[in-house]
Amino acid sequence: MIRPLFALLMLASAIPALAEEKPLTRIAFGSCADQDRPLPIFEKLADLKPELFIALGDNIYADLKPEKGVTEMESMKIKYQKLAAVPGWVKINKTCPIMATWDDHDYGKNDIGEEYKHKDESQTIFLDFFNVPKDDPRRTQKGVYHAKTFGPEGKRVQVILLDTRYFRSKLKKGTAPLPGMRGLPYVPNTDPGATFLGEEQWKWLEAQLKQPAEIRLLGSSVQVVSEDHPFEKWMNIPAEREKLFKVIRDANAGGVIVLSGDRHLAEISMLPKGIGYPLYDITSSGFNQGFQGWRAVEKNSHLVAAMPHGNNFGLVTIDWMATPSPRISLQVRDEEGEIAIKDTLPLHLLKPGPAVAELPVKPKEGAISPRDALKKKGEKVVVEMKVQATGSSKTRIFLNSEKNRSDELNFTIVLSTKALTGKYEKATKETFANKVIRVTGTVGEFNGTLQIVVDEEKQLEILE
Ligand SMILES: [Fe+2]
């Protein structure tokens, strides 16, 4: 039964309509709100006037200090009522649409997954609280995953919110605690059947990623990129993390940025490889659960910027008019609403690269790709590649297989002046830009980059 107060608050949480044609420019998000403690940060968040607010889970702590004398589900409803009465929450609700998914504590229990026995009831309570219409697919499907696209063509933001709880297989724990850690660390679950999203949700996600959009905010309650810490994260089931990258690649989906929570810290991480372009994961946690003492920045081999302590929320801003492409600012804001950490990306960085959209030239018989040439140090080979970037010095022309010459997959052809004779006598770097070339030579190394130095005209052929 829904209590009268709850019903009233549900009405109050009616989402103001957003003109879907208007491009989004300010999206706030975050996670981890203990409804039993003050949440002044919500007011700072509302003051920034976001056009959309994404609640990424642990939106309440249903399992901590359960209400006395009522069932687990009644207690959960009371916790939601408490959240609904928080002044900052009321302010957000009045001024901006909310999209939400859940994490463990609002789903039901710490770190729990598909084995949670009240998950269907919990789902109904969640959907009621967020005022999800009766005809919404989430009212009949298992799990709270959903997506919505905002804005006109050319300025579309697709928000995809995953459910990382309903189907997630039980995680595996190690046998020995790590120094300074309570409990046992998670270790990779490599069981072939282990899943994060479950079959249905995977199919749905694949279809979503094929929908047209310029920017895709992929909300996952737990971190996707960060992989070194012993807590919950996608890396707990490595094959599923790989699968996530693969479905993004296979869909040729550009503009993906992960939003995550859960950790009671904030950070921006970036994985240079995996989806064909840099995958950013901006983690904001928590609204009032950020670590309050001092602590060092956690080990994260993909770290861009960290805020290891203090309450926080995330803000993504988009300048659609920026040149040469729209500019996205990923920000973590502190309790005062000030920027604590940020990174700014031009949207063209988030385009599927040669590894996806523009597949490297398939070499003809006897020739190999530049990626294969990277494995042939010291060997004489024939390489065929598309010149993605060029450079020159007084005595040399450099032809690169990747747009960014510091890319770890870059292979370089170095043309010395000795090679620039005969048909290449008047050649400049522009002669080779975007051309497919065939080069014969021995793979050598210079300053950590593998390359072939071409000293004779006959080593080099322009194919197209
Ligand atoms: Fe939390």
Short mmCIF file of C-alpha atoms and ligand atoms in Angstrom, two decimals:
data_model
loop_
_atom_site.label_atom_id
_atom_site.label_comp_id
_atom_site.label_asym_id
_atom_site.label_seq_id
_atom_site.Cartn_x
_atom_site.Cartn_y
_atom_site.Cartn_z
CA MET A 1 0.00 0.00 0.00
CA ILE A 2 1.26 3.48 -0.76
CA ARG A 3 0.98 5.84 2.18
CA PRO A 4 -0.93 9.08 1.56
CA LEU A 5 2.19 11.21 2.16
CA PHE A 6 4.13 9.08 -0.28
CA ALA A 7 1.42 9.46 -2.90
CA LEU A 8 1.48 13.23 -2.39
CA LEU A 9 5.25 13.36 -2.76
CA MET A 10 5.05 11.25 -5.88
CA LEU A 11 2.74 13.84 -7.37
CA ALA A 12 5.15 16.54 -6.31
CA SER A 13 7.91 14.75 -8.19
CA ALA A 14 6.07 15.11 -11.49
CA ILE A 15 8.79 15.85 -14.01
CA PRO A 16 8.53 19.29 -15.63
CA ALA A 17 8.23 18.84 -19.37
CA LEU A 18 11.39 19.59 -21.33
CA ALA A 19 11.10 20.71 -24.91
CA GLU A 20 12.95 17.85 -26.52
CA GLU A 21 14.04 19.98 -29.49
CA LYS A 22 16.19 22.20 -27.30
CA PRO A 23 19.77 20.96 -27.09
CA LEU A 24 21.01 20.12 -23.61
CA THR A 25 23.86 22.29 -22.37
CA ARG A 26 23.99 21.51 -18.63
CA ILE A 27 23.48 18.07 -17.19
CA ALA A 28 24.01 17.46 -13.48
CA PHE A 29 24.50 14.04 -11.97
CA GLY A 30 25.76 12.24 -8.91
CA SER A 31 25.17 9.43 -6.46
CA CYS A 32 25.06 8.38 -2.84
CA ALA A 33 22.59 10.37 -0.76
CA ASP A 34 21.99 9.24 2.80
CA GLN A 35 18.46 10.52 3.38
CA ASP A 36 18.98 10.47 7.17
CA ARG A 37 21.68 13.16 7.02
CA PRO A 38 21.59 16.73 5.67
CA LEU A 39 21.91 17.13 1.89
CA PRO A 40 22.64 20.85 1.36
CA ILE A 41 24.56 20.03 -1.81
CA PHE A 42 21.28 19.51 -3.67
CA GLU A 43 20.57 23.22 -3.32
CA LYS A 44 23.93 24.14 -4.84
CA LEU A 45 23.20 21.71 -7.63
CA ALA A 46 19.77 23.24 -8.28
CA ASP A 47 21.34 26.75 -8.22
CA LEU A 48 23.38 25.83 -11.29
CA LYS A 49 20.10 25.36 -13.17
CA PRO A 50 20.83 22.10 -14.94
CA GLU A 51 18.43 21.13 -17.72
CA LEU A 52 18.57 17.50 -16.63
CA PHE A 53 19.55 15.74 -13.42
CA ILE A 54 20.73 12.13 -13.47
CA ALA A 55 20.59 10.19 -10.20
CA LEU A 56 23.09 7.39 -10.60
CA GLY A 57 22.17 5.24 -7.63
CA ASP A 58 22.43 4.93 -3.87
CA ASN A 59 19.76 7.60 -4.23
CA ILE A 60 18.72 6.44 -0.78
CA TYR A 61 20.32 4.01 1.67
CA ALA A 62 17.46 1.58 2.14
CA ASP A 63 19.48 -1.02 3.97
CA LEU A 64 21.25 1.16 6.53
CA LYS A 65 19.36 1.72 9.80
CA PRO A 66 16.10 0.10 8.61
CA GLU A 67 12.95 1.69 10.03
CA LYS A 68 11.71 -0.20 13.07
CA GLY A 69 8.50 -2.24 13.22
CA VAL A 70 7.88 -2.34 9.46
CA THR A 71 8.82 -4.69 6.63
CA GLU A 72 11.97 -4.22 4.56
CA MET A 73 9.91 -2.79 1.70
CA GLU A 74 7.87 -0.47 3.93
CA SER A 75 11.15 0.76 5.38
CA MET A 76 12.44 1.41 1.85
CA LYS A 77 9.37 3.52 1.07
CA ILE A 78 9.89 5.57 4.23
CA LYS A 79 13.50 6.25 3.20
CA TYR A 80 12.27 7.52 -0.18
CA GLN A 81 9.74 9.75 1.61
CA LYS A 82 12.59 11.23 3.59
CA LEU A 83 14.52 11.95 0.39
CA ALA A 84 11.45 13.53 -1.19
CA ALA A 85 11.21 15.93 1.77
CA VAL A 86 14.84 17.12 1.54
CA PRO A 87 14.60 20.84 0.60
CA GLY A 88 17.31 20.60 -2.07
CA TRP A 89 15.63 17.58 -3.62
CA VAL A 90 12.33 19.46 -3.71
CA LYS A 91 14.14 22.35 -5.45
CA ILE A 92 15.69 20.07 -8.09
CA ASN A 93 12.36 18.36 -8.64
CA LYS A 94 10.60 21.64 -9.20
CA THR A 95 13.13 23.02 -11.63
CA CYS A 96 14.50 20.17 -13.68
CA PRO A 97 13.64 16.74 -15.10
CA ILE A 98 15.18 13.76 -13.34
CA MET A 99 16.37 10.49 -14.83
CA ALA A 100 17.48 7.76 -12.45
CA THR A 101 18.95 4.35 -12.08
CA TRP A 102 19.88 2.51 -8.93
CA ASP A 103 22.91 1.09 -7.20
CA ASP A 104 23.13 -1.46 -4.42
CA HIS A 105 21.76 0.52 -1.44
CA ASP A 106 18.57 1.72 -3.11
CA TYR A 107 18.18 -1.58 -4.92
CA GLY A 108 18.24 -3.32 -1.57
CA LYS A 109 21.52 -4.47 -0.03
CA ASN A 110 25.21 -3.66 -0.01
CA ASP A 111 27.00 -4.92 -3.15
CA ILE A 112 24.13 -7.29 -3.99
CA GLY A 113 23.15 -8.32 -7.52
CA GLU A 114 20.67 -10.67 -9.18
CA GLU A 115 20.31 -12.71 -5.99
CA TYR A 116 18.37 -9.97 -4.14
CA LYS A 117 15.05 -11.54 -3.28
CA HIS A 118 12.94 -8.35 -3.12
CA LYS A 119 14.14 -6.93 -6.43
CA ASP A 120 10.75 -6.80 -8.14
CA GLU A 121 9.07 -5.05 -5.23
CA SER A 122 12.03 -2.72 -4.97
CA GLN A 123 11.70 -1.93 -8.68
CA THR A 124 8.06 -0.93 -8.24
CA ILE A 125 8.90 1.32 -5.29
CA PHE A 126 11.73 2.92 -7.31
CA LEU A 127 9.49 3.52 -10.35
CA ASP A 128 6.71 4.93 -8.16
CA PHE A 129 9.11 7.31 -6.47
CA PHE A 130 10.46 8.59 -9.78
CA ASN A 131 6.91 8.94 -11.07
CA VAL A 132 7.49 6.62 -14.02
CA PRO A 133 4.25 6.39 -16.04
CA LYS A 134 2.24 3.18 -15.94
CA ASP A 135 2.78 2.56 -19.66
CA ASP A 136 6.57 2.95 -19.50
CA PRO A 137 8.48 -0.21 -20.54
CA ARG A 138 10.11 -0.27 -17.11
CA ARG A 139 6.73 -1.14 -15.61
CA THR A 140 6.78 -4.50 -17.39
CA GLN A 141 10.46 -5.26 -18.01
CA LYS A 142 12.85 -6.65 -15.43
CA GLY A 143 15.31 -3.99 -14.34
CA VAL A 144 15.24 -0.18 -14.42
CA TYR A 145 17.43 0.44 -17.48
CA HIS A 146 16.15 3.07 -19.91
CA ALA A 147 17.30 5.72 -22.36
CA LYS A 148 16.16 9.03 -23.79
CA THR A 149 17.48 11.33 -26.48
CA PHE A 150 17.29 15.12 -26.14
CA GLY A 151 17.84 17.86 -28.69
CA PRO A 152 17.65 18.35 -32.44
CA GLU A 153 19.68 16.53 -35.08
CA GLY A 154 23.31 17.59 -34.89
CA LYS A 155 22.95 18.43 -31.19
CA ARG A 156 21.50 15.27 -29.75
CA VAL A 157 22.40 13.95 -26.31
CA GLN A 158 21.35 10.38 -25.67
CA VAL A 159 21.21 9.44 -22.01
CA ILE A 160 21.49 5.69 -21.51
CA LEU A 161 21.05 4.48 -17.96
CA LEU A 162 22.11 0.93 -17.23
CA ASP A 163 20.84 -1.37 -14.51
CA THR A 164 23.98 -2.92 -13.05
CA ARG A 165 22.13 -4.72 -10.25
CA TYR A 166 19.07 -6.67 -11.35
CA PHE A 167 20.93 -9.22 -13.48
CA ARG A 168 24.47 -8.96 -12.18
CA SER A 169 26.05 -12.26 -11.23
CA LYS A 170 27.45 -12.72 -7.77
CA LEU A 171 30.93 -11.26 -7.49
CA LYS A 172 33.98 -13.23 -6.41
CA LYS A 173 36.02 -12.34 -3.37
CA GLY A 174 39.68 -12.99 -2.73
CA THR A 175 40.84 -15.00 0.25
CA ALA A 176 43.09 -12.47 1.99
CA PRO A 177 42.30 -8.89 3.00
CA LEU A 178 44.41 -6.09 1.56
CA PRO A 179 46.35 -3.84 3.97
CA GLY A 180 44.09 -1.19 5.45
CA MET A 181 40.95 -2.65 3.92
CA ARG A 182 37.93 -3.94 5.80
CA GLY A 183 36.53 -7.09 4.24
CA LEU A 184 37.91 -9.02 1.33
CA PRO A 185 38.80 -7.54 -2.05
CA TYR A 186 36.87 -8.52 -5.15
CA VAL A 187 38.76 -10.63 -7.64
CA PRO A 188 37.82 -11.12 -11.29
CA ASN A 189 34.88 -13.44 -11.87
CA THR A 190 35.88 -15.31 -15.01
CA ASP A 191 32.98 -17.80 -15.07
CA PRO A 192 31.81 -17.95 -18.69
CA GLY A 193 28.18 -17.36 -17.69
CA ALA A 194 28.87 -14.38 -15.39
CA THR A 195 26.99 -11.28 -16.50
CA PHE A 196 26.66 -7.63 -15.61
CA LEU A 197 23.62 -6.69 -17.66
CA GLY A 198 21.89 -9.93 -18.53
CA GLU A 199 20.86 -11.02 -22.01
CA GLU A 200 17.80 -8.78 -22.46
CA GLN A 201 19.54 -5.64 -21.32
CA TRP A 202 22.54 -6.37 -23.55
CA LYS A 203 20.25 -6.64 -26.58
CA TRP A 204 18.53 -3.42 -25.59
CA LEU A 205 21.87 -1.64 -25.18
CA GLU A 206 23.09 -2.79 -28.58
CA ALA A 207 19.93 -1.34 -30.14
CA GLN A 208 20.26 1.92 -28.18
CA LEU A 209 23.84 2.46 -29.33
CA LYS A 210 22.66 2.29 -32.93
CA GLN A 211 20.24 5.18 -32.38
CA PRO A 212 21.55 8.44 -33.83
CA ALA A 213 23.10 10.86 -31.32
CA GLU A 214 26.09 13.18 -31.20
CA ILE A 215 26.84 12.67 -27.49
CA ARG A 216 25.92 9.61 -25.44
CA LEU A 217 26.02 9.77 -21.67
CA LEU A 218 26.22 6.19 -20.50
CA GLY A 219 25.19 6.04 -16.84
CA SER A 220 26.54 3.08 -14.91
CA SER A 221 26.22 3.01 -11.13
CA VAL A 222 29.67 1.40 -10.86
CA GLN A 223 32.87 2.49 -12.59
CA VAL A 224 33.71 1.24 -16.08
CA VAL A 225 37.24 2.53 -16.65
CA SER A 226 38.92 2.53 -13.22
CA GLU A 227 40.19 -0.98 -12.65
CA ASP A 228 42.95 -1.03 -10.01
CA HIS A 229 40.91 -0.73 -6.78
CA PRO A 230 39.51 -3.80 -4.98
CA PHE A 231 35.86 -2.66 -4.81
CA GLU A 232 32.88 -2.95 -7.15
CA LYS A 233 33.53 -2.08 -10.79
CA TRP A 234 32.98 -3.50 -14.28
CA MET A 235 36.41 -5.10 -14.09
CA ASN A 236 34.95 -7.52 -11.51
CA ILE A 237 33.67 -9.42 -14.57
CA PRO A 238 36.38 -8.68 -17.15
CA ALA A 239 34.64 -10.41 -20.07
CA GLU A 240 31.57 -8.21 -19.57
CA ARG A 241 33.71 -5.07 -19.59
CA GLU A 242 35.26 -6.23 -22.86
CA LYS A 243 31.77 -6.94 -24.18
CA LEU A 244 30.71 -3.39 -23.33
CA PHE A 245 33.61 -2.05 -25.37
CA LYS A 246 32.78 -4.41 -28.21
CA VAL A 247 29.12 -3.41 -28.43
CA ILE A 248 30.15 0.25 -28.57
CA ARG A 249 32.68 -0.54 -31.33
CA ASP A 250 30.30 -2.76 -33.27
CA ALA A 251 27.59 -0.10 -33.16
CA ASN A 252 30.15 2.45 -34.43
CA ALA A 253 28.77 4.67 -31.68
CA GLY A 254 30.60 7.96 -31.24
CA GLY A 255 30.37 10.43 -28.38
CA VAL A 256 30.18 7.90 -25.54
CA ILE A 257 31.09 9.25 -22.10
CA VAL A 258 30.53 7.16 -18.98
CA LEU A 259 28.96 8.70 -15.89
CA SER A 260 29.46 6.64 -12.74
CA GLY A 261 29.06 6.82 -8.97
CA ASP A 262 29.22 4.44 -6.02
CA ARG A 263 32.75 5.09 -4.80
CA HIS A 264 32.38 7.91 -2.23
CA LEU A 265 35.06 9.77 -4.15
CA ALA A 266 35.18 11.62 -7.44
CA GLU A 267 37.52 11.18 -10.35
CA ILE A 268 37.88 11.42 -14.09
CA SER A 269 39.44 8.41 -15.78
CA MET A 270 40.23 7.76 -19.41
CA LEU A 271 40.94 4.60 -21.33
CA PRO A 272 42.75 5.42 -24.57
CA LYS A 273 41.93 2.12 -26.24
CA GLY A 274 38.95 -0.13 -26.03
CA ILE A 275 36.22 1.58 -28.03
CA GLY A 276 38.24 3.09 -30.89
CA TYR A 277 38.52 6.52 -29.24
CA PRO A 278 39.22 7.75 -25.71
CA LEU A 279 36.64 6.47 -23.24
CA TYR A 280 36.12 8.98 -20.43
CA ASP A 281 34.49 7.88 -17.19
CA ILE A 282 33.53 10.68 -14.81
CA THR A 283 32.71 9.42 -11.34
CA SER A 284 30.79 11.54 -8.85
CA SER A 285 30.02 10.16 -5.39
CA GLY A 286 28.59 11.13 -3.03
CA PHE A 287 26.09 13.87 -2.39
CA ASN A 288 26.74 13.49 1.33
CA GLN A 289 28.80 10.30 1.39
CA GLY A 290 32.06 11.71 0.08
CA PHE A 291 34.94 10.71 2.33
CA GLN A 292 35.20 13.46 4.93
CA GLY A 293 38.76 13.02 6.22
CA TRP A 294 41.94 13.33 4.19
CA ARG A 295 43.01 10.47 2.05
CA ALA A 296 45.49 9.98 -0.73
CA VAL A 297 44.49 9.68 -4.35
CA GLU A 298 43.71 6.05 -5.06
CA LYS A 299 45.79 4.06 -7.54
CA ASN A 300 44.13 4.28 -10.93
CA SER A 301 46.26 3.73 -14.00
CA HIS A 302 43.68 5.60 -16.11
CA LEU A 303 43.40 8.63 -13.85
CA VAL A 304 42.99 12.08 -15.40
CA ALA A 305 42.00 14.00 -12.25
CA ALA A 306 40.92 13.08 -8.74
CA MET A 307 38.95 14.48 -5.83
CA PRO A 308 39.62 11.85 -3.16
CA HIS A 309 37.57 13.43 -0.37
CA GLY A 310 34.59 15.71 0.13
CA ASN A 311 30.97 15.67 -1.02
CA ASN A 312 30.42 16.33 -4.68
CA PHE A 313 28.22 16.22 -7.75
CA GLY A 314 29.00 16.09 -11.44
CA LEU A 315 28.17 18.61 -14.14
CA VAL A 316 28.56 18.06 -17.87
CA THR A 317 28.32 21.23 -19.92
CA ILE A 318 28.20 21.34 -23.69
CA ASP A 319 29.07 24.33 -25.86
CA TRP A 320 27.46 23.32 -29.13
CA MET A 321 28.76 26.40 -30.95
CA ALA A 322 32.44 25.87 -30.14
CA THR A 323 34.87 25.34 -33.01
CA PRO A 324 36.14 23.15 -34.52
CA SER A 325 33.62 20.95 -32.77
CA PRO A 326 31.28 21.17 -29.77
CA ARG A 327 33.16 21.41 -26.48
CA ILE A 328 32.24 19.16 -23.58
CA SER A 329 33.31 20.06 -20.08
CA LEU A 330 33.33 17.27 -17.52
CA GLN A 331 33.24 18.79 -14.06
CA VAL A 332 33.10 17.61 -10.50
CA ARG A 333 31.69 20.28 -8.22
CA ASP A 334 32.24 20.44 -4.45
CA GLU A 335 29.73 21.17 -1.70
CA GLU A 336 29.93 24.89 -2.48
CA GLY A 337 29.12 24.23 -6.13
CA GLU A 338 32.68 25.18 -7.12
CA ILE A 339 34.64 23.22 -9.73
CA ALA A 340 36.98 20.81 -7.95
CA ILE A 341 38.25 18.89 -10.98
CA LYS A 342 37.46 19.07 -14.66
CA ASP A 343 38.53 18.09 -18.12
CA THR A 344 37.43 19.61 -21.41
CA LEU A 345 37.06 17.60 -24.60
CA PRO A 346 36.26 18.63 -28.13
CA LEU A 347 33.56 16.30 -29.44
CA HIS A 348 35.64 15.29 -32.45
CA LEU A 349 37.93 13.41 -30.04
CA LEU A 350 35.07 11.03 -29.39
CA LYS A 351 34.63 9.80 -32.94
CA PRO A 352 35.22 6.18 -33.79
CA GLY A 353 38.78 6.14 -35.11
CA PRO A 354 40.50 4.18 -37.85
CA ALA A 355 40.13 1.07 -35.72
CA VAL A 356 36.39 1.32 -36.17
CA ALA A 357 35.03 3.62 -38.83
CA GLU A 358 37.93 3.82 -41.18
CA LEU A 359 39.35 0.36 -41.04
CA PRO A 360 43.01 0.24 -41.97
CA VAL A 361 43.71 -0.68 -45.54
CA LYS A 362 43.55 -4.41 -46.01
CA PRO A 363 46.99 -5.15 -47.36
CA LYS A 364 47.39 -7.11 -50.53
CA GLU A 365 49.06 -10.45 -50.50
CA GLY A 366 52.60 -10.33 -49.19
CA ALA A 367 52.06 -7.02 -47.40
CA ILE A 368 51.15 -6.44 -43.77
CA SER A 369 49.24 -3.72 -41.89
CA PRO A 370 51.08 -1.10 -39.82
CA ARG A 371 49.65 -2.73 -36.68
CA ASP A 372 51.24 -6.01 -37.65
CA ALA A 373 54.46 -4.19 -38.48
CA LEU A 374 54.60 -3.14 -34.82
CA LYS A 375 55.29 -6.76 -33.99
CA LYS A 376 58.08 -7.20 -36.57
CA LYS A 377 60.96 -5.23 -35.11
CA GLY A 378 64.20 -6.11 -36.89
CA GLU A 379 62.42 -7.89 -39.76
CA LYS A 380 62.23 -6.90 -43.38
CA VAL A 381 58.58 -6.41 -44.32
CA VAL A 382 56.23 -4.90 -46.87
CA VAL A 383 53.75 -2.57 -45.16
CA GLU A 384 50.62 -1.10 -46.67
CA MET A 385 48.98 1.73 -44.81
CA LYS A 386 46.88 4.83 -45.14
CA VAL A 387 48.82 7.95 -44.18
CA GLN A 388 46.73 9.48 -41.40
CA ALA A 389 49.16 12.24 -40.43
CA THR A 390 52.36 13.71 -41.78
CA GLY A 391 55.26 15.75 -40.49
CA SER A 392 58.59 16.97 -41.75
CA SER A 393 61.98 18.27 -40.73
CA LYS A 394 64.69 19.79 -42.90
CA THR A 395 65.90 16.39 -44.00
CA ARG A 396 62.98 14.07 -43.46
CA ILE A 397 59.29 13.50 -44.12
CA PHE A 398 57.30 11.48 -41.59
CA LEU A 399 54.25 9.49 -42.58
CA ASN A 400 52.14 8.17 -39.70
CA SER A 401 49.59 5.39 -39.61
CA GLU A 402 47.61 7.06 -36.78
CA LYS A 403 46.27 10.60 -36.56
CA ASN A 404 48.16 11.13 -33.33
CA ARG A 405 51.83 10.29 -33.73
CA SER A 406 52.20 9.53 -29.99
CA ASP A 407 49.46 6.94 -30.24
CA GLU A 408 50.83 3.64 -29.02
CA LEU A 409 49.59 2.01 -32.23
CA ASN A 410 51.30 4.51 -34.49
CA PHE A 411 53.77 3.25 -37.06
CA THR A 412 55.95 5.74 -38.91
CA ILE A 413 57.52 5.74 -42.35
CA VAL A 414 60.53 8.07 -42.44
CA LEU A 415 61.55 9.35 -45.87
CA SER A 416 65.14 10.52 -45.98
CA THR A 417 66.37 12.99 -48.62
CA LYS A 418 68.04 10.04 -50.35
CA ALA A 419 64.57 8.62 -51.08
CA LEU A 420 63.23 11.89 -52.39
CA THR A 421 64.63 11.53 -55.87
CA GLY A 422 63.23 10.49 -59.23
CA LYS A 423 59.43 10.53 -59.12
CA TYR A 424 59.54 11.87 -55.57
CA GLU A 425 61.97 14.67 -56.31
CA LYS A 426 59.38 17.37 -55.79
CA ALA A 427 57.42 15.51 -53.12
CA THR A 428 56.46 17.24 -49.89
CA LYS A 429 54.61 15.79 -46.93
CA GLU A 430 51.34 16.88 -48.60
CA THR A 431 52.11 14.52 -51.49
CA PHE A 432 51.49 11.60 -49.15
CA ALA A 433 48.68 12.92 -46.94
CA ASN A 434 45.70 10.53 -46.86
CA LYS A 435 47.30 8.31 -49.49
CA VAL A 436 47.62 4.58 -49.26
CA ILE A 437 51.28 3.65 -49.55
CA ARG A 438 53.28 0.45 -49.81
CA VAL A 439 56.71 0.46 -48.23
CA THR A 440 59.40 -2.18 -48.19
CA GLY A 441 62.05 -2.04 -45.48
CA THR A 442 63.31 -3.18 -42.14
CA VAL A 443 61.36 -2.29 -39.00
CA GLY A 444 63.56 -0.24 -36.71
CA GLU A 445 62.99 1.87 -33.63
CA PHE A 446 63.61 5.50 -32.81
CA ASN A 447 62.73 6.96 -29.40
CA GLY A 448 60.33 4.13 -28.68
CA THR A 449 58.43 4.46 -31.97
CA LEU A 450 58.66 1.68 -34.52
CA GLN A 451 59.39 2.85 -38.02
CA ILE A 452 60.82 2.05 -41.41
CA VAL A 453 63.42 4.44 -42.79
CA VAL A 454 63.15 4.74 -46.56
CA ASP A 455 66.45 5.65 -48.23
CA GLU A 456 65.66 4.56 -51.78
CA GLU A 457 62.87 5.67 -54.08
CA LYS A 458 62.05 2.08 -55.01
CA GLN A 459 61.14 1.19 -51.40
CA LEU A 460 58.04 3.40 -51.65
CA GLU A 461 54.96 3.24 -53.80
CA ILE A 462 51.80 5.37 -53.69
CA LEU A 463 48.83 3.10 -54.35
CA GLU A 464 46.01 5.60 -54.32
FE FE B 1 27.10 4.72 -1.83
#
